mmCIF file of C-alpha atoms in Angstrom:
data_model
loop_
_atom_site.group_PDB
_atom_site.id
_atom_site.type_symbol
_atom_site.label_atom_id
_atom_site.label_comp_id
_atom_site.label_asym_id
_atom_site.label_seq_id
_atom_site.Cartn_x
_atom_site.Cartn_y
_atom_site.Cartn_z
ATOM 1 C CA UNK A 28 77.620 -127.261 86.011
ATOM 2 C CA UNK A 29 76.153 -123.683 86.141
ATOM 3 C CA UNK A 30 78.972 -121.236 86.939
ATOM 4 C CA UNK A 31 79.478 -117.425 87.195
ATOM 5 C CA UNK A 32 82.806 -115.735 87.489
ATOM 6 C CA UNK A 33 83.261 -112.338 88.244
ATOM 7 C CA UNK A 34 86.758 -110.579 87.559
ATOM 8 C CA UNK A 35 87.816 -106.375 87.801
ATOM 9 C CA UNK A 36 87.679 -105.650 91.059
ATOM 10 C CA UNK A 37 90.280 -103.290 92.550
ATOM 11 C CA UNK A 38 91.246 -100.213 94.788
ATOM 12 C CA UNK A 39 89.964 -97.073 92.701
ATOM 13 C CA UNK A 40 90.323 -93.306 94.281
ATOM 14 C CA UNK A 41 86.432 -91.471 95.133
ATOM 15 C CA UNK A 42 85.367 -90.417 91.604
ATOM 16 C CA UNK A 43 86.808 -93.032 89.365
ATOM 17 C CA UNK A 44 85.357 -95.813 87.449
ATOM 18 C CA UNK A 45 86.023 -99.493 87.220
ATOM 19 C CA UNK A 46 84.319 -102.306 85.068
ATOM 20 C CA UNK A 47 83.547 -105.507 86.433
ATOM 21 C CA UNK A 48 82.828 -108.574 83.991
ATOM 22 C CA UNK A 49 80.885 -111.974 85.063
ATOM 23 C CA UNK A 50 81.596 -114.884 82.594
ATOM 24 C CA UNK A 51 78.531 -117.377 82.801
ATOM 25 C CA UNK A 52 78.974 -121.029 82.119
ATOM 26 C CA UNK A 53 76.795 -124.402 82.023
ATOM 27 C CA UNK A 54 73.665 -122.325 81.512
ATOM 28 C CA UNK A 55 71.715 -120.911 77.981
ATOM 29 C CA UNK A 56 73.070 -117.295 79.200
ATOM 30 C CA UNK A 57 70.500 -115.665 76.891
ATOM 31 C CA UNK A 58 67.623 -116.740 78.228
ATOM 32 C CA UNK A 59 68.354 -116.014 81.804
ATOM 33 C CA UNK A 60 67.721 -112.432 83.536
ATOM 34 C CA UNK A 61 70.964 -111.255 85.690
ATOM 35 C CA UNK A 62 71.533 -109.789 88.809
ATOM 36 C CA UNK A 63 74.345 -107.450 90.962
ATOM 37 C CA UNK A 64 74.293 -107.809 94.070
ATOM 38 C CA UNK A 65 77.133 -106.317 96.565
ATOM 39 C CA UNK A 66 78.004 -106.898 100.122
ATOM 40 C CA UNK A 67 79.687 -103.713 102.258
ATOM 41 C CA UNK A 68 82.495 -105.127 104.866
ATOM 42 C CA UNK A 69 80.780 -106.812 107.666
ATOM 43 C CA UNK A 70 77.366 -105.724 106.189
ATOM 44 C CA UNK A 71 74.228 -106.912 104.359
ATOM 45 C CA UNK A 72 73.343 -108.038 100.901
ATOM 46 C CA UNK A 73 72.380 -105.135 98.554
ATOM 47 C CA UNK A 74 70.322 -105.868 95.139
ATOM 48 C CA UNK A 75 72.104 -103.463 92.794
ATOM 49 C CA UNK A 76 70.833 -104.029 89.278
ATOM 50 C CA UNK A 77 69.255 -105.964 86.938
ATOM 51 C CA UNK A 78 69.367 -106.878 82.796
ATOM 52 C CA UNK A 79 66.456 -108.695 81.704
ATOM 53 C CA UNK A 80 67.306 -111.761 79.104
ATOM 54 C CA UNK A 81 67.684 -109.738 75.936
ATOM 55 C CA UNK A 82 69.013 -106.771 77.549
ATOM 56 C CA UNK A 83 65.451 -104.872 76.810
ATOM 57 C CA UNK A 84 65.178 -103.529 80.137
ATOM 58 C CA UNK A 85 67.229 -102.870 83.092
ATOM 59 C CA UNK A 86 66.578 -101.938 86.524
ATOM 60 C CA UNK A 87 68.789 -100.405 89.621
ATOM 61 C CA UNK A 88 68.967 -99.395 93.010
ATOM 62 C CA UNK A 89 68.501 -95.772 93.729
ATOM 63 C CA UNK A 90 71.989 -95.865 95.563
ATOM 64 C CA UNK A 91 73.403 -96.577 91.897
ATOM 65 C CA UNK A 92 71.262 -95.132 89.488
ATOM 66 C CA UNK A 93 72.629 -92.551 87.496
ATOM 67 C CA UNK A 94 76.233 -93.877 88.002
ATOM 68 C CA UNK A 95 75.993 -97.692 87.055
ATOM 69 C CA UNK A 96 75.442 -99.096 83.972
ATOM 70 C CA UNK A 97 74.736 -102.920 83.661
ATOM 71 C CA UNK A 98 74.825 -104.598 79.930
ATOM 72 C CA UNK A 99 75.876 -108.053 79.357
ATOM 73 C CA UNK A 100 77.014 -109.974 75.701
ATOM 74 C CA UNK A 101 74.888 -113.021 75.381
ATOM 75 C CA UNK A 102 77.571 -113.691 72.160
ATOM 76 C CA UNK A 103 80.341 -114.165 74.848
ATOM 77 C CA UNK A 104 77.936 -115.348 77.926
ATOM 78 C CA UNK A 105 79.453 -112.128 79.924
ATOM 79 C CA UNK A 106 77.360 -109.841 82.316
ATOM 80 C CA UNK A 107 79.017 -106.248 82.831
ATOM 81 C CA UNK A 108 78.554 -103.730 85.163
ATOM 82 C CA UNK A 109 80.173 -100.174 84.579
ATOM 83 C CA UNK A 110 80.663 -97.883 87.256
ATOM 84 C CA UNK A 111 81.382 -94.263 86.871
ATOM 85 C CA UNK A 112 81.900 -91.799 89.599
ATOM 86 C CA UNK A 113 82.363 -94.127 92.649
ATOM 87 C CA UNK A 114 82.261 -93.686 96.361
ATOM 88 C CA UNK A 115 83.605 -94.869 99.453
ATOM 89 C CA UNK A 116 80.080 -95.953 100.802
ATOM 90 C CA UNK A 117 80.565 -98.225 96.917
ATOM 91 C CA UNK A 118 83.064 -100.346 98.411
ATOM 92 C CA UNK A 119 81.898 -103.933 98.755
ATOM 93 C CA UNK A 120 82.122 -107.114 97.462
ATOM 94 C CA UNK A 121 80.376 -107.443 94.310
ATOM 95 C CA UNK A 122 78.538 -110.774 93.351
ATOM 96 C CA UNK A 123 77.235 -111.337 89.886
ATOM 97 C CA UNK A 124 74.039 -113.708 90.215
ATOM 98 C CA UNK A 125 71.635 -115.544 87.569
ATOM 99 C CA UNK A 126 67.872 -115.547 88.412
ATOM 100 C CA UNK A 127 65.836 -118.258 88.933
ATOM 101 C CA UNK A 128 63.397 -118.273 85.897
ATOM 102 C CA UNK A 129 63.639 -118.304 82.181
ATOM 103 C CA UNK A 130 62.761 -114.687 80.414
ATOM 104 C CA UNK A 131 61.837 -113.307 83.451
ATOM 105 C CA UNK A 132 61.324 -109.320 84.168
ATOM 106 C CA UNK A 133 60.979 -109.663 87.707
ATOM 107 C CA UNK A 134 63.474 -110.797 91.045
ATOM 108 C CA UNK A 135 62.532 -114.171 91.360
ATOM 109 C CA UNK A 136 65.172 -115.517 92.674
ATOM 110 C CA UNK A 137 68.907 -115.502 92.971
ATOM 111 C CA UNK A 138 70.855 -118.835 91.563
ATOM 112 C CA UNK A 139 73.610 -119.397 91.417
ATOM 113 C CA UNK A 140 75.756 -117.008 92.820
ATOM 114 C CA UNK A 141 79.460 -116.286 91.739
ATOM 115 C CA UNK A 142 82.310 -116.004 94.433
ATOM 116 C CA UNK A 143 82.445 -112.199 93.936
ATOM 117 C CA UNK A 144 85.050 -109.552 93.264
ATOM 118 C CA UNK A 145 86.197 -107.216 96.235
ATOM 119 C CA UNK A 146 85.533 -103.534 94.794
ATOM 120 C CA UNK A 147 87.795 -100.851 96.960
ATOM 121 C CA UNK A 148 87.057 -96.976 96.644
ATOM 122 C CA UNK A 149 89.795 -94.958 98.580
ATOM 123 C CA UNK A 150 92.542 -92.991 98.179
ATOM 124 C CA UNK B 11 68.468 -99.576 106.868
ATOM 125 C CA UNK B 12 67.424 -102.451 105.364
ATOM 126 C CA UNK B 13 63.661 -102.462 103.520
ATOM 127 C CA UNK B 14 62.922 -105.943 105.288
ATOM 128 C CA UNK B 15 63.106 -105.956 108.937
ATOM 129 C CA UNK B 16 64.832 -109.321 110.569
ATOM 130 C CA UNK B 17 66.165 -110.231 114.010
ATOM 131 C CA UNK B 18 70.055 -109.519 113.978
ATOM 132 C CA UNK B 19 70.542 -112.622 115.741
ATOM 133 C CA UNK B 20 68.669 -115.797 117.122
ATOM 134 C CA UNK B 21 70.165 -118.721 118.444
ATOM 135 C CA UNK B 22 69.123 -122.373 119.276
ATOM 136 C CA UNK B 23 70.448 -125.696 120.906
ATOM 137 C CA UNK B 24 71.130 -128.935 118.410
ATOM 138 C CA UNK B 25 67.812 -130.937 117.614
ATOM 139 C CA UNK B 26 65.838 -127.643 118.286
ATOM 140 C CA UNK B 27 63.722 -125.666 115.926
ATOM 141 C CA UNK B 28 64.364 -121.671 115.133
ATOM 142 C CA UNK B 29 62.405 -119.716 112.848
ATOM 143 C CA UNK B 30 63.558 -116.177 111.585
ATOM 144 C CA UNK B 31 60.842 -113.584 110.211
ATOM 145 C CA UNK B 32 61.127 -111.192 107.458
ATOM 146 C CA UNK B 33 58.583 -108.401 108.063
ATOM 147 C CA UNK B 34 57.919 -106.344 104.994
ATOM 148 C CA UNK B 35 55.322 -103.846 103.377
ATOM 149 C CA UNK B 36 52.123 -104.479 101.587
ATOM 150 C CA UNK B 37 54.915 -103.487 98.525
ATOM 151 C CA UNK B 38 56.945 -106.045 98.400
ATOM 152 C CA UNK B 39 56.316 -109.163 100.856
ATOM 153 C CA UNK B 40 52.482 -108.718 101.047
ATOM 154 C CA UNK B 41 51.974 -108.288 97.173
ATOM 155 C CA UNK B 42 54.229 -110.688 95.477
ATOM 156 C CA UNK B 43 54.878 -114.873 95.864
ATOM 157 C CA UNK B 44 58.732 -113.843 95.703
ATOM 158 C CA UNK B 45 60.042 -113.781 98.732
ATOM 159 C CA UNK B 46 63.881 -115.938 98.686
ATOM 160 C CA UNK B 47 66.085 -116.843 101.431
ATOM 161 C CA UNK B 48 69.787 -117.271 101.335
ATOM 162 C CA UNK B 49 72.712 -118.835 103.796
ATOM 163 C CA UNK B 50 76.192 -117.504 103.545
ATOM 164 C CA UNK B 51 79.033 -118.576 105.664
ATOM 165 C CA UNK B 52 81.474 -116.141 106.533
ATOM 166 C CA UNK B 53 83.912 -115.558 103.073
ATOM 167 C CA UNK B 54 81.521 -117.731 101.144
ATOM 168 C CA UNK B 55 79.130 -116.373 98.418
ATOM 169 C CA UNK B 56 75.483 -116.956 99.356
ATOM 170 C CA UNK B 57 73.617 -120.098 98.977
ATOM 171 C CA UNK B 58 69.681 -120.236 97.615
ATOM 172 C CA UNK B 59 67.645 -121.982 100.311
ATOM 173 C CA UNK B 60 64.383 -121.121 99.908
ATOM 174 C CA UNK B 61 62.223 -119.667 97.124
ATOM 175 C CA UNK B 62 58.837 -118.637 96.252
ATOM 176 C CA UNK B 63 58.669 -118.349 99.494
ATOM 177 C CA UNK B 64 58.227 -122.250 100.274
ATOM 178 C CA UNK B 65 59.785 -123.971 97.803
ATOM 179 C CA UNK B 66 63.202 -125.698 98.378
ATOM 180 C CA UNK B 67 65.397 -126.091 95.699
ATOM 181 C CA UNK B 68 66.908 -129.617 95.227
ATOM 182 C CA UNK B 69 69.259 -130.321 97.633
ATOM 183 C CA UNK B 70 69.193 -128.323 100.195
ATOM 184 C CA UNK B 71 67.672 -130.558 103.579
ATOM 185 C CA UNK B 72 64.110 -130.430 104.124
ATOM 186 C CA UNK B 73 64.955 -129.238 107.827
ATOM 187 C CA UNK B 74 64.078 -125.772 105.813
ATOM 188 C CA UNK B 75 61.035 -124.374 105.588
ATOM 189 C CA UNK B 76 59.430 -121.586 104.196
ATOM 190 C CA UNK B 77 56.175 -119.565 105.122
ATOM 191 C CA UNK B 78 54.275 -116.210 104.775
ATOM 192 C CA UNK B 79 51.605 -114.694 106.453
ATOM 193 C CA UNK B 80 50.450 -111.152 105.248
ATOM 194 C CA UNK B 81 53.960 -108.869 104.923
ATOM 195 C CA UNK B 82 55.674 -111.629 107.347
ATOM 196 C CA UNK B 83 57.687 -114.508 105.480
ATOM 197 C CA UNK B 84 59.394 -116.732 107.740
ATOM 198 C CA UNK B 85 62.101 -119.541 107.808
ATOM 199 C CA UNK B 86 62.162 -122.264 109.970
ATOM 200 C CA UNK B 87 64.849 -124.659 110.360
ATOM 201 C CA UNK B 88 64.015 -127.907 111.906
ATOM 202 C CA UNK B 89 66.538 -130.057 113.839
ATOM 203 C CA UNK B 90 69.026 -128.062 114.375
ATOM 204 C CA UNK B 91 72.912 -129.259 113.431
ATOM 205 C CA UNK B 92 76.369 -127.325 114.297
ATOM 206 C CA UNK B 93 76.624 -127.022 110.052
ATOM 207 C CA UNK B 94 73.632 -124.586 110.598
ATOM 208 C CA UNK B 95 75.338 -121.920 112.013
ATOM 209 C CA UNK B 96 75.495 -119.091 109.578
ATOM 210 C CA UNK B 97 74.173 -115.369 108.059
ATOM 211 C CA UNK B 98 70.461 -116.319 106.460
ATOM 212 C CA UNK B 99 68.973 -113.480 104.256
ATOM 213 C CA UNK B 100 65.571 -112.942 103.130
ATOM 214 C CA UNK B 101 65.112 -110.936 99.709
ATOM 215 C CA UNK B 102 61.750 -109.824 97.995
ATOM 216 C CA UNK B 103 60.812 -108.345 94.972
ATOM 217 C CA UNK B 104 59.263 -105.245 95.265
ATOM 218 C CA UNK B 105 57.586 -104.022 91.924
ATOM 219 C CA UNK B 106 59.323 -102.308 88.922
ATOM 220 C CA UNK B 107 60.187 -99.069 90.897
ATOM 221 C CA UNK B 108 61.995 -100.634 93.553
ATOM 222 C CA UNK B 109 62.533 -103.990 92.167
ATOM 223 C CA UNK B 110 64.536 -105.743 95.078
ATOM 224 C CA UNK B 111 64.697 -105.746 98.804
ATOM 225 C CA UNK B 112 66.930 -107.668 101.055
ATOM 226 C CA UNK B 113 66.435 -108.115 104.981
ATOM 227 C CA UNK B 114 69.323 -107.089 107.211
ATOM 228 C CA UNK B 115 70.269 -110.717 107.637
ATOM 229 C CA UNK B 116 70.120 -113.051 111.134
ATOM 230 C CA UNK B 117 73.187 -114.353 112.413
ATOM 231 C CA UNK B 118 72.151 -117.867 113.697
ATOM 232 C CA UNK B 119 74.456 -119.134 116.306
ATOM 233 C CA UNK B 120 73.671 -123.215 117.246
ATOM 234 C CA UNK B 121 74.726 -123.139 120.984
#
């Protein structure tokens, strides 16, 4: 069956970087567009980026851009998202999610989700 | 704030129907078929209920319903059951710019 498992979450101090990973499974990886999406502590869902299929084009949320880097490996089926020069408001779960169509450049649709890795910025 | 407006919370006795709305712009909702809706539980990653804005993915009940009307998308849940109770989220795409939008999510409490 389709799965997505994120791993490198953490506690990292204001200003530090972390790297989270999301290995994809049951799915042609490469021909699927990916999403980030996080969730603050008792708060909403947030779209943060997105890679296209090939890795051609990427998109993010204002909130991120400049700071976060998404890439994935479609030779290991493994999204990425880098972040550089985190914040406090950054802390939040973090769910890696496939979307809905094939070779898609748009947000169709978010499916399936992984079970998301808890990203802490504090010192 | 959220780019799509929702109700923080409706409620709704057992066999009843609720709907939640999703107000957006003429940007996102209004100009694009791609308006999703998601359930989470509390700890639980999200769940795809709803997308293209009617469409219901295989398996989920057909007590869930999707509709839109101008920048409004809207989800109805028929027949209400105690399993119900949960955080439902709306999300739309909103062009290359801004790409995508969530509502603040609806907490929907079955009485």
């Amino acid at each position: 069956q389709v799965q997505l498992v994120e791993s490198g979450g953490g506690v990292v101090q204001p200003g530090g970087s972390l790297r989270l990973s999301c290995a994809a499974s049951g799915f042609t990886f490469s021909i699927y567009g990916m999403h980030w999406v996080r969730q603050a502590p008792g708060k909403g869902l947030e779209w943060v980026a997105f890679i296209q299929y090939d890795g051609s084009n990427k998109y993010y949320a204002d909130s991120v851009k400049g700071r976060f880097t998404i890439s994935r490996d479609n030779s290991k089926n493994t999204l990425y998202l880098q972040m550089n020069s985190l914040r406090a408001e950054d802390t939040a779960v973090y769910y890696c999610a496939k979307d809905g169509l094939r070779y898609s450049f748009v947000l169709n649709w978010f499916d399936p989700w992984g079970q998301g890795t808890l990203v802490t910025v504090s010192s | 704030q959220s780019a799509l407006t929702q109700p923080a919370s409706v409620s709704g006795s057992p066999g009843q129907s609720i709907t939640i709305s999703c107000t957006g712009t003429s940007s996102d909702v209004g100009s694009y078929n791609l308006v999703s809706w998601y359930q989470q539980y509390p700890g639980k990653a999200p769940k795809l209920m709803i997308y293209e804005g009617s469409k219901r993915p295989s398996g989920v009940s057909n007590r869930f319903s999707g509709s839109k009307s101008g920048n409004t998308a809207s989800l109805t849940i028929s027949g209400l059951q105690a399993e119900d109770e949960a955080d439902y989220y709306c999300c739309s795409y909103a062009g290359s710019s801004t790409f995508g939008v969530f509502g603040g999510g609806t907490k929907l409490t079955v009485l």
